[in-house]
Short mmCIF file of C-alpha atoms in Angstrom, two decimals:
data_model
loop_
_atom_site.label_atom_id
_atom_site.label_comp_id
_atom_site.label_asym_id
_atom_site.label_seq_id
_atom_site.Cartn_x
_atom_site.Cartn_y
_atom_site.Cartn_z
CA MET A 1 184.21 8.92 170.40
CA ALA A 2 186.43 6.01 169.24
CA PHE A 3 184.75 5.73 165.86
CA LEU A 4 185.17 9.46 165.29
CA ALA A 5 188.88 9.13 166.08
CA ASN A 6 189.10 6.43 163.40
CA VAL A 7 187.39 8.72 160.89
CA LEU A 8 189.83 11.49 161.61
CA LEU A 9 192.91 9.31 161.41
CA SER A 10 192.18 7.47 158.15
CA LYS A 11 191.64 8.46 154.52
CA GLN A 12 191.68 11.82 152.75
CA HIS A 13 191.10 15.44 153.72
CA LEU A 14 187.42 15.31 152.79
CA ASP A 15 186.78 12.57 155.29
CA ILE A 16 188.86 14.40 157.86
CA SER A 17 186.93 17.63 157.41
CA ILE A 18 183.59 15.81 157.61
CA GLY A 19 184.86 14.03 160.67
CA SER A 20 185.92 17.25 162.37
CA VAL A 21 182.61 18.92 161.57
CA LEU A 22 180.77 15.93 163.03
CA LEU A 23 183.04 16.03 166.05
CA LEU A 24 182.41 19.74 166.57
CA LEU A 25 178.67 19.18 166.24
CA LEU A 26 178.75 16.29 168.67
CA LEU A 27 180.80 18.26 171.20
CA SER A 28 178.46 21.21 170.93
CA ARG A 29 175.56 18.95 171.76
CA CYS A 30 177.37 17.31 174.62
CA SER A 31 175.21 18.28 177.55
CA PHE A 32 177.97 17.71 180.10
CA SER A 33 179.37 21.16 180.75
CA PHE A 34 176.13 22.88 179.69
CA GLY A 35 174.17 20.99 182.31
CA VAL A 36 176.53 21.95 185.10
CA GLU A 37 176.35 25.75 184.60
CA SER A 38 172.61 25.95 184.13
CA ASP A 39 171.81 23.60 187.00
CA ILE A 40 173.82 25.70 189.44
CA ASN A 41 172.02 28.81 188.21
CA CYS A 42 168.73 26.94 188.54
CA LEU A 43 169.29 26.31 192.23
CA LYS A 44 170.61 29.84 192.84
CA SER A 45 167.44 31.19 191.28
CA ILE A 46 165.18 28.92 193.34
CA LYS A 47 166.90 29.97 196.54
CA ALA A 48 166.60 33.64 195.59
CA SER A 49 162.92 33.48 194.70
CA LEU A 50 161.67 31.55 197.71
CA GLU A 51 161.26 32.83 201.24
CA ASP A 52 163.15 30.37 203.42
CA THR A 53 161.31 30.95 206.70
CA LEU A 54 162.94 28.09 208.57
CA GLY A 55 166.43 28.66 207.15
CA TYR A 56 166.92 25.18 205.72
CA LEU A 57 168.06 26.36 202.29
CA ASN A 58 170.18 29.06 203.80
CA SER A 59 172.21 26.60 205.81
CA SER A 60 172.49 23.78 203.30
CA TRP A 61 172.63 25.50 199.91
CA ASP A 62 176.11 27.01 200.03
CA PHE A 63 177.30 28.15 196.61
CA ASN A 64 180.76 29.11 197.75
CA ASN A 65 182.22 25.60 197.72
CA ASN A 66 182.68 25.16 194.00
CA THR A 67 183.97 21.60 193.62
CA GLU A 68 182.52 19.38 190.90
CA GLY A 69 179.09 18.11 191.80
CA PHE A 70 178.87 20.16 195.01
CA ILE A 71 175.18 20.85 194.56
CA CYS A 72 174.55 17.11 194.76
CA ASN A 73 174.98 17.32 198.51
CA PHE A 74 172.44 20.10 198.94
CA LEU A 75 169.33 19.37 201.01
CA GLY A 76 166.62 18.04 198.76
CA ILE A 77 168.79 17.68 195.68
CA GLU A 78 169.35 14.35 193.92
CA CYS A 79 171.78 14.28 191.02
CA TRP A 80 172.02 11.94 188.06
CA HIS A 81 175.57 11.01 189.03
CA LEU A 82 177.98 11.79 191.82
CA HIS A 83 180.55 14.49 191.05
CA GLU A 84 178.45 16.02 188.26
CA SER A 85 176.10 18.92 188.91
CA LYS A 86 173.19 17.57 186.91
CA VAL A 87 169.97 17.66 188.94
CA LEU A 88 167.65 14.66 188.71
CA ASN A 89 165.12 15.41 191.46
CA ILE A 90 164.29 18.35 193.71
CA LYS A 91 162.47 17.42 196.91
CA LEU A 92 161.75 20.40 199.15
CA SER A 93 158.70 19.14 200.99
CA ASP A 94 157.65 20.59 204.35
CA LEU A 95 160.41 23.19 204.67
CA GLY A 96 158.35 26.25 205.51
CA LEU A 97 158.90 27.77 202.08
CA LYS A 98 156.90 30.77 200.96
CA GLY A 99 156.61 32.63 197.71
CA GLN A 100 155.48 31.89 194.21
CA PHE A 101 156.25 28.97 191.91
CA PRO A 102 160.04 29.17 191.32
CA ARG A 103 160.36 29.70 187.58
CA GLY A 104 164.13 29.27 187.85
CA VAL A 105 163.48 25.51 187.85
CA GLU A 106 163.47 25.92 184.07
CA ASN A 107 167.28 25.93 184.10
CA CYS A 108 167.44 22.47 185.64
CA THR A 109 167.17 21.01 182.16
CA SER A 110 167.59 17.38 183.27
CA LEU A 111 165.00 17.52 186.04
CA THR A 112 162.59 14.59 186.24
CA GLY A 113 161.01 15.09 189.67
CA LEU A 114 159.81 18.16 191.56
CA ASP A 115 158.28 17.96 195.02
CA LEU A 116 157.33 21.25 196.66
CA SER A 117 154.49 19.79 198.72
CA SER A 118 153.48 20.90 202.21
CA ASN A 119 154.82 24.43 202.09
CA GLN A 120 153.12 27.82 201.93
CA LEU A 121 153.69 28.57 198.28
CA SER A 122 151.06 30.75 196.64
CA GLY A 123 150.10 32.49 193.44
CA PRO A 124 149.35 30.98 190.06
CA LEU A 125 150.93 28.02 188.32
CA PRO A 126 152.97 29.20 185.32
CA HIS A 127 150.91 29.11 182.12
CA ASP A 128 154.00 27.88 180.24
CA ILE A 129 154.65 25.11 182.75
CA ASP A 130 155.50 22.70 179.94
CA LYS A 131 158.54 24.82 179.02
CA ILE A 132 159.68 25.01 182.63
CA LEU A 133 159.20 21.33 183.46
CA SER A 134 159.88 19.74 180.07
CA PHE A 135 160.80 16.25 181.25
CA VAL A 136 159.19 16.02 184.67
CA THR A 137 157.71 12.61 185.40
CA SER A 138 156.59 13.40 188.94
CA LEU A 139 155.18 16.77 190.06
CA ASP A 140 153.92 17.20 193.62
CA LEU A 141 152.61 20.64 194.50
CA SER A 142 150.06 19.41 197.03
CA TYR A 143 149.33 21.11 200.35
CA ASN A 144 150.25 24.63 199.33
CA ARG A 145 148.20 27.75 198.54
CA PHE A 146 148.47 27.83 194.77
CA SER A 147 145.55 29.60 193.15
CA GLY A 148 144.16 30.27 189.72
CA LEU A 149 143.71 27.82 186.89
CA ILE A 150 145.40 24.54 186.14
CA PRO A 151 147.44 25.51 183.07
CA PRO A 152 146.18 23.64 180.00
CA GLN A 153 149.77 23.38 178.79
CA LEU A 154 150.33 20.77 181.50
CA SER A 155 148.87 18.42 178.90
CA ASN A 156 152.11 18.79 176.91
CA CYS A 157 154.06 17.19 179.73
CA SER A 158 153.70 13.79 178.15
CA TYR A 159 156.21 12.07 180.43
CA MET A 160 154.16 12.86 183.55
CA ASN A 161 153.54 9.73 185.67
CA VAL A 162 152.46 11.31 188.94
CA LEU A 163 150.66 14.65 189.25
CA LYS A 164 149.61 15.90 192.67
CA LEU A 165 147.80 19.21 192.89
CA ASP A 166 145.48 18.43 195.78
CA ASN A 167 144.95 20.67 198.80
CA ASN A 168 145.51 24.03 197.17
CA GLN A 169 143.23 26.90 196.15
CA LEU A 170 143.08 26.15 192.46
CA SER A 171 139.87 27.01 190.64
CA GLY A 172 138.15 26.76 187.33
CA ASN A 173 137.85 23.90 184.90
CA ILE A 174 140.36 21.04 184.97
CA PRO A 175 141.67 20.89 181.38
CA ALA A 176 140.34 17.67 179.84
CA GLU A 177 143.63 16.88 178.10
CA VAL A 178 145.42 16.58 181.43
CA ASN A 179 143.34 13.50 182.20
CA GLN A 180 144.53 11.99 178.93
CA LEU A 181 148.29 12.02 179.53
CA THR A 182 149.28 8.53 178.45
CA ARG A 183 151.84 7.87 181.17
CA LEU A 184 149.77 9.34 184.01
CA LYS A 185 149.30 6.78 186.77
CA SER A 186 148.31 9.03 189.65
CA PHE A 187 146.43 12.33 189.49
CA SER A 188 145.10 14.04 192.60
CA VAL A 189 143.18 17.32 192.65
CA ALA A 190 140.98 16.97 195.73
CA ASN A 191 140.42 19.84 198.18
CA ASN A 192 140.66 22.70 195.73
CA PRO A 193 137.40 24.49 196.57
CA GLY A 194 136.88 26.32 193.29
CA LEU A 195 138.05 23.49 191.04
CA CYS A 196 135.61 21.56 188.88
CA GLY A 197 135.47 19.23 185.91
CA TYR A 198 136.49 15.58 185.57
CA PRO A 199 137.48 13.84 187.84
CA LEU A 200 135.65 16.28 190.14
CA LYS A 201 132.02 17.35 189.83
CA PRO A 202 131.21 19.03 186.51
CA CYS A 203 131.60 22.78 186.25
CA PRO A 204 128.30 24.69 186.04
CA SER A 205 127.63 24.80 182.27
CA ILE A 206 126.49 27.96 180.29
CA SER A 207 122.92 26.62 179.61
CA GLN A 208 122.57 25.79 183.28
CA LYS A 209 123.68 29.33 184.07
CA LYS A 210 121.04 30.75 181.65
CA SER A 211 118.16 28.75 183.15
CA VAL A 212 119.25 29.84 186.61
CA SER A 213 119.19 33.49 185.62
CA LEU A 214 115.90 33.12 183.74
CA ALA A 215 114.33 31.59 186.81
CA ARG A 216 115.59 34.58 188.73
CA VAL A 217 114.05 36.88 186.11
CA PHE A 218 110.74 35.04 186.30
CA LYS A 219 110.86 35.18 190.04
CA SER A 220 111.42 38.90 190.10
CA ASN A 221 108.89 39.40 187.28
CA GLY A 222 106.35 37.35 189.18
CA VAL A 223 106.65 39.59 192.19
CA ILE A 224 106.10 42.62 189.99
CA MET A 225 103.14 40.96 188.28
CA LEU A 226 101.59 40.05 191.60
CA ALA A 227 102.10 43.58 192.80
CA GLU A 228 100.51 44.97 189.64
CA ALA A 229 97.65 42.50 189.92
CA GLY A 230 97.11 43.43 193.49
CA PHE A 231 97.10 47.12 192.59
CA GLY A 232 94.68 46.55 189.74
CA ILE A 233 92.23 44.58 191.85
CA GLY A 234 92.43 47.12 194.58
CA PHE A 235 91.80 49.92 192.08
CA VAL A 236 88.79 48.20 190.52
CA PHE A 237 87.36 47.38 193.90
CA SER A 238 87.69 50.82 195.32
CA PHE A 239 86.43 52.35 192.05
CA SER A 240 83.37 50.17 192.03
CA PHE A 241 82.86 50.90 195.69
CA PHE A 242 82.87 54.62 195.12
CA VAL A 243 80.81 54.48 191.92
CA LEU A 244 78.18 52.15 193.25
CA ARG A 245 77.85 54.08 196.46
CA MET B 1 201.74 -55.15 219.78
CA ASP B 2 203.37 -53.85 216.60
CA ALA B 3 200.25 -54.66 214.61
CA VAL B 4 198.07 -52.71 217.05
CA MET B 5 200.50 -49.78 216.98
CA SER B 6 200.58 -49.68 213.19
CA THR B 7 196.77 -49.88 212.92
CA THR B 8 196.37 -47.05 215.45
CA SER B 9 198.96 -44.85 213.72
CA GLY B 10 197.44 -45.79 210.35
CA SER B 11 193.94 -44.73 211.33
CA ALA B 12 195.31 -41.63 213.05
CA SER B 13 197.11 -40.53 209.93
CA VAL B 14 193.94 -41.16 207.91
CA TRP B 15 192.03 -38.93 210.30
CA LEU B 16 194.75 -36.28 210.17
CA PHE B 17 194.76 -36.43 206.39
CA LEU B 18 190.98 -36.06 206.30
CA LEU B 19 191.11 -33.16 208.77
CA PHE B 20 193.81 -31.44 206.74
CA GLY B 21 191.83 -31.89 203.55
CA PHE B 22 188.68 -30.57 205.21
CA LEU B 23 190.47 -27.47 206.47
CA GLN B 24 191.87 -26.87 203.01
CA LEU B 25 188.36 -27.14 201.55
CA LEU B 26 187.05 -24.68 204.13
CA LYS B 27 189.79 -22.24 203.21
CA LEU B 28 188.99 -22.63 199.51
CA SER B 29 185.20 -22.14 199.87
CA GLY B 30 185.70 -19.01 201.99
CA ASN B 31 187.79 -17.60 199.16
CA VAL B 32 185.46 -18.01 196.18
CA GLU B 33 184.63 -14.32 196.27
CA GLY B 34 188.25 -13.38 196.80
CA ASP B 35 189.20 -15.51 193.81
CA ALA B 36 186.60 -13.77 191.68
CA LEU B 37 187.90 -10.34 192.64
CA ASN B 38 191.44 -11.52 192.09
CA ALA B 39 190.46 -12.58 188.58
CA LEU B 40 189.19 -9.03 188.07
CA LYS B 41 192.46 -7.62 189.37
CA SER B 42 194.41 -9.83 186.97
CA ASN B 43 192.35 -8.55 184.06
CA LEU B 44 192.66 -4.88 184.93
CA VAL B 45 195.59 -2.53 184.39
CA ASP B 46 196.17 -0.58 187.59
CA PRO B 47 198.78 2.17 187.20
CA ASN B 48 197.77 3.88 190.43
CA ASN B 49 198.09 0.67 192.48
CA VAL B 50 194.60 1.01 193.91
CA LEU B 51 194.41 -2.79 194.01
CA GLN B 52 197.63 -3.18 195.93
CA SER B 53 195.81 -4.43 199.04
CA TRP B 54 194.04 -7.16 197.05
CA ASP B 55 195.88 -10.16 198.48
CA PRO B 56 194.34 -13.48 197.34
CA THR B 57 196.12 -15.45 200.05
CA LEU B 58 193.93 -13.90 202.73
CA VAL B 59 190.99 -15.93 203.98
CA ASN B 60 188.47 -13.49 202.48
CA PRO B 61 188.60 -10.18 200.60
CA CYS B 62 186.88 -8.23 203.36
CA THR B 63 190.03 -6.43 204.46
CA TRP B 64 190.88 -5.32 200.92
CA PHE B 65 190.58 -1.60 200.19
CA HIS B 66 187.58 -0.65 198.03
CA VAL B 67 185.79 -3.86 199.05
CA THR B 68 182.97 -3.87 201.61
CA CYS B 69 181.52 -7.01 203.20
CA ASN B 70 178.48 -7.79 205.31
CA SER B 71 178.47 -9.44 208.73
CA GLU B 72 178.89 -12.82 207.07
CA ASN B 73 182.08 -11.75 205.27
CA SER B 74 180.38 -11.71 201.88
CA VAL B 75 181.13 -8.88 199.49
CA THR B 76 178.40 -6.21 199.26
CA ARG B 77 180.26 -3.32 197.60
CA VAL B 78 183.09 -2.85 195.15
CA ASP B 79 184.02 0.84 194.95
CA LEU B 80 186.55 1.48 192.19
CA GLY B 81 185.14 4.64 190.64
CA ASN B 82 187.61 7.14 189.20
CA ALA B 83 190.64 4.88 189.77
CA ASN B 84 192.45 5.21 186.44
CA LEU B 85 191.84 1.54 185.71
CA SER B 86 191.89 0.01 182.24
CA GLY B 87 191.66 -3.56 180.98
CA GLN B 88 188.45 -5.58 181.01
CA LEU B 89 185.75 -6.96 183.27
CA VAL B 90 185.51 -10.69 184.06
CA SER B 91 182.63 -13.16 184.12
CA GLN B 92 183.68 -14.27 187.62
CA LEU B 93 182.04 -11.11 188.99
CA GLY B 94 178.77 -13.04 188.74
CA VAL B 95 179.83 -15.13 191.72
CA LEU B 96 179.44 -12.23 194.17
CA SER B 97 175.89 -13.18 195.11
CA ASN B 98 175.48 -10.57 197.84
CA LEU B 99 176.89 -7.70 195.81
CA GLN B 100 174.72 -4.59 196.05
CA TYR B 101 176.92 -1.84 194.62
CA LEU B 102 179.24 -2.31 191.66
CA GLU B 103 180.94 1.03 191.19
CA LEU B 104 183.40 0.98 188.31
CA TYR B 105 182.54 4.35 186.78
CA SER B 106 184.96 6.88 185.33
CA ASN B 107 187.80 4.57 184.33
CA ASN B 108 189.07 3.40 180.97
CA ILE B 109 187.70 -0.14 181.05
CA THR B 110 187.22 -1.79 177.66
CA GLY B 111 185.58 -4.98 176.44
CA ASN B 112 182.03 -6.18 177.04
CA ILE B 113 179.63 -6.11 179.94
CA PRO B 114 179.70 -9.75 181.12
CA ALA B 115 176.32 -11.44 180.84
CA GLU B 116 177.10 -13.15 184.15
CA LEU B 117 176.35 -9.87 185.94
CA GLY B 118 172.74 -10.99 185.51
CA THR B 119 173.20 -13.45 188.37
CA LEU B 120 173.86 -10.64 190.88
CA THR B 121 170.27 -10.70 192.11
CA ASN B 122 170.99 -8.44 195.08
CA LEU B 123 172.45 -5.69 192.95
CA VAL B 124 171.02 -2.26 193.67
CA SER B 125 173.44 -0.09 191.71
CA LEU B 126 175.32 -0.89 188.52
CA ASP B 127 177.55 2.04 187.61
CA LEU B 128 179.75 1.39 184.60
CA TYR B 129 179.43 4.88 183.18
CA LEU B 130 182.31 6.87 181.71
CA ASN B 131 184.35 3.95 180.41
CA SER B 132 185.12 2.50 176.96
CA LEU B 133 182.86 -0.52 177.13
CA ARG B 134 181.70 -2.04 173.86
CA GLY B 135 179.23 -4.68 172.77
CA THR B 136 175.61 -4.90 173.80
CA ILE B 137 173.67 -4.49 177.01
CA PRO B 138 173.12 -8.13 178.08
CA ASP B 139 169.44 -8.92 178.46
CA THR B 140 170.42 -11.06 181.44
CA LEU B 141 170.50 -7.76 183.35
CA SER B 142 166.70 -8.02 183.35
CA LYS B 143 167.06 -10.58 186.14
CA LEU B 144 168.38 -7.91 188.50
CA GLU B 145 165.08 -7.55 190.34
CA LYS B 146 166.37 -5.12 192.96
CA LEU B 147 168.23 -2.82 190.63
CA ARG B 148 167.58 0.86 191.29
CA PHE B 149 170.40 2.58 189.45
CA LEU B 150 171.49 1.49 185.98
CA ARG B 151 174.03 3.95 184.64
CA LEU B 152 175.86 2.80 181.54
CA ASN B 153 176.19 6.21 179.96
CA ASN B 154 179.30 7.46 178.14
CA ASN B 155 180.55 4.19 176.69
CA SER B 156 180.53 2.73 173.18
CA LEU B 157 177.69 0.28 173.71
CA THR B 158 175.85 -0.91 170.62
CA GLY B 159 172.77 -2.94 169.82
CA ASN B 160 169.24 -2.61 171.18
CA ILE B 161 168.03 -1.71 174.63
CA PRO B 162 166.71 -5.07 175.89
CA MET B 163 162.94 -4.87 176.25
CA ALA B 164 163.18 -7.27 179.21
CA LEU B 165 164.71 -4.46 181.29
CA THR B 166 161.23 -2.94 181.58
CA LYS B 167 160.37 -5.79 183.97
CA ILE B 168 162.69 -4.41 186.64
CA GLN B 169 160.09 -2.73 188.86
CA SER B 170 162.61 -1.16 191.23
CA LEU B 171 164.46 0.84 188.57
CA GLN B 172 164.60 4.51 189.50
CA VAL B 173 167.48 6.03 187.54
CA LEU B 174 168.42 4.95 184.02
CA ASP B 175 171.20 6.60 182.09
CA LEU B 176 172.13 5.14 178.71
CA SER B 177 173.14 8.46 177.19
CA ASN B 178 176.26 8.94 175.07
CA ASN B 179 176.49 5.50 173.50
CA ASN B 180 175.86 3.98 170.06
CA LEU B 181 172.63 2.17 170.84
CA THR B 182 170.11 1.39 168.11
CA GLY B 183 166.51 0.30 167.79
CA ASP B 184 163.45 1.35 169.75
CA ILE B 185 163.20 2.95 173.15
CA PRO B 186 160.97 0.91 175.48
CA VAL B 187 158.23 2.96 177.14
CA ASN B 188 156.28 0.27 179.01
CA GLY B 189 156.74 -1.13 182.49
CA SER B 190 159.25 0.75 184.60
CA PHE B 191 160.49 2.60 181.51
CA SER B 192 157.45 4.89 181.61
CA LEU B 193 159.52 6.81 184.15
CA PHE B 194 162.29 7.58 181.70
CA THR B 195 162.54 10.54 179.38
CA PRO B 196 164.78 11.48 176.45
CA ILE B 197 167.40 12.58 178.98
CA SER B 198 168.13 8.90 179.68
CA TYR B 199 168.87 8.24 176.01
CA ASN B 200 170.52 11.49 174.94
CA ASN B 201 173.31 11.35 172.35
CA ASN B 202 172.65 7.94 170.88
CA PRO B 203 172.61 9.01 167.23
CA PHE B 204 170.98 5.86 165.87
CA LEU B 205 168.40 5.31 168.60
CA LYS B 206 164.85 5.98 167.39
CA ALA B 207 163.74 9.20 169.07
CA LEU B 208 160.85 9.11 171.52
CA PRO B 209 157.76 10.60 169.85
CA ALA B 210 157.02 14.17 170.92
CA SER B 211 153.43 13.99 169.66
CA PRO B 212 150.32 15.24 171.50
CA PRO B 213 149.18 13.02 174.40
CA SER B 214 146.12 11.54 172.68
CA SER B 215 148.11 10.04 169.82
CA VAL B 216 151.18 8.81 171.71
CA PRO B 217 151.34 5.06 171.03
CA SER B 218 152.48 2.65 173.72
CA THR B 219 155.41 1.66 171.46
CA PRO B 220 157.33 4.19 169.41
CA PRO B 221 156.41 4.49 165.71
CA SER B 222 158.22 2.35 163.19
CA SER B 223 159.25 5.23 160.96
CA PRO B 224 162.91 5.00 159.89
CA ALA B 225 165.36 6.83 162.12
CA THR B 226 167.21 9.84 160.81
CA LEU B 227 170.78 10.60 161.81
CA SER B 228 169.68 12.67 164.77
CA LEU B 229 172.86 14.00 166.32
CA PHE B 230 170.55 16.49 167.96
CA LEU B 231 168.53 14.11 170.08
CA SER B 232 167.81 17.08 172.31
CA PRO B 233 164.72 18.13 174.25
CA PRO B 234 161.91 19.44 172.05
CA SER B 235 160.52 22.86 172.89
CA VAL B 236 157.38 21.26 174.27
CA CYS B 237 157.39 18.25 176.61
#
């Protein structure tokens, strides 16, 4: 800010106007006040969308006290700095929470860590999860009841270091790209009954599926053929019996 | 008789002198940390008189406001955030060997970050954010093996981010945003935890690559930086 002040104070009008344009641009990109508004809305939205069966959020997340950085004292909320409502991590593990994945997290634009483990959350993971969790380095959704596919767009979350999806009801193929995230140090997907693909056992492939169904066809055909053969033999036998009599 | 008396009084005075000197030394050594903090006080401008209780004649600084000590009367915290202070930091701060929290954020402190802060091996939190500090980030800070919070954002720091900082395994929160830093952003070691948020609004810092996972190199590409005032989050991760 000091160097901009120098620009404004010295030289001619042209420099001054360039300086003020730069200043305006810089101020408009200053994430300070922007971060505060959206982060408060983020938490309001999370609270609204989740069923707080044990009342933890209800008692701790009080939006009436509006002093600077008040959300930083909320249960499970870690801020980047004291006295500024900019959320760094959300840790809401084991709080008896129900409902679907809280999409409102998208408004916590400076979020790096999300831990919703050991709750009773259900439903699918958002297909556009990379837009919702742009900068998340640690995502723990383990021990819930999430179902459906692992969104392939998770592979765009290139800052991901720790990804825990184990102990849910996820199914289908694990997108290969997710295994290739360059910063990923820990990836757990165990205990998702319908889930397959690396690092779990391979998903049943299409050719395998065909041979299985063909075998079934042959099996059923074989029974028919045997039945037909049996009928034929019986026919010939009884015919010859009657004729030769 | 006189000779004996004079010898006795002579040796007694020697002993007294030695005792006096020893006590003085004791008093001095107990005050090394107080002296360091007093040097800081002398170098700061304190319009709100928050440092009024900082009396260097006391045996240690543990009764001073905004100073916290451990059970051995050694300083563990200095809490001077949001105190309307200006002036500069001092190298003597490096003497506070048990210091864990150095909270000087949200003031108007100018000058450099003393390299001597690198000797504060017990430091857990270094909060110098929201000041007017200039100069570079000393690479001696890489010796702070217990550091968890390094928040230097909103200053006028220049130069490169020292690569050696990636060796600090304990680092959890890094905020270097809103400065004038240049060069590459480290992504190895503990810095794999940090995202563009930590470096926001450093117009001349080379942006972290937002390329697909398979082609992300371990060090950022060497393409020349553009004046990116908008070092903002890309639409994909």
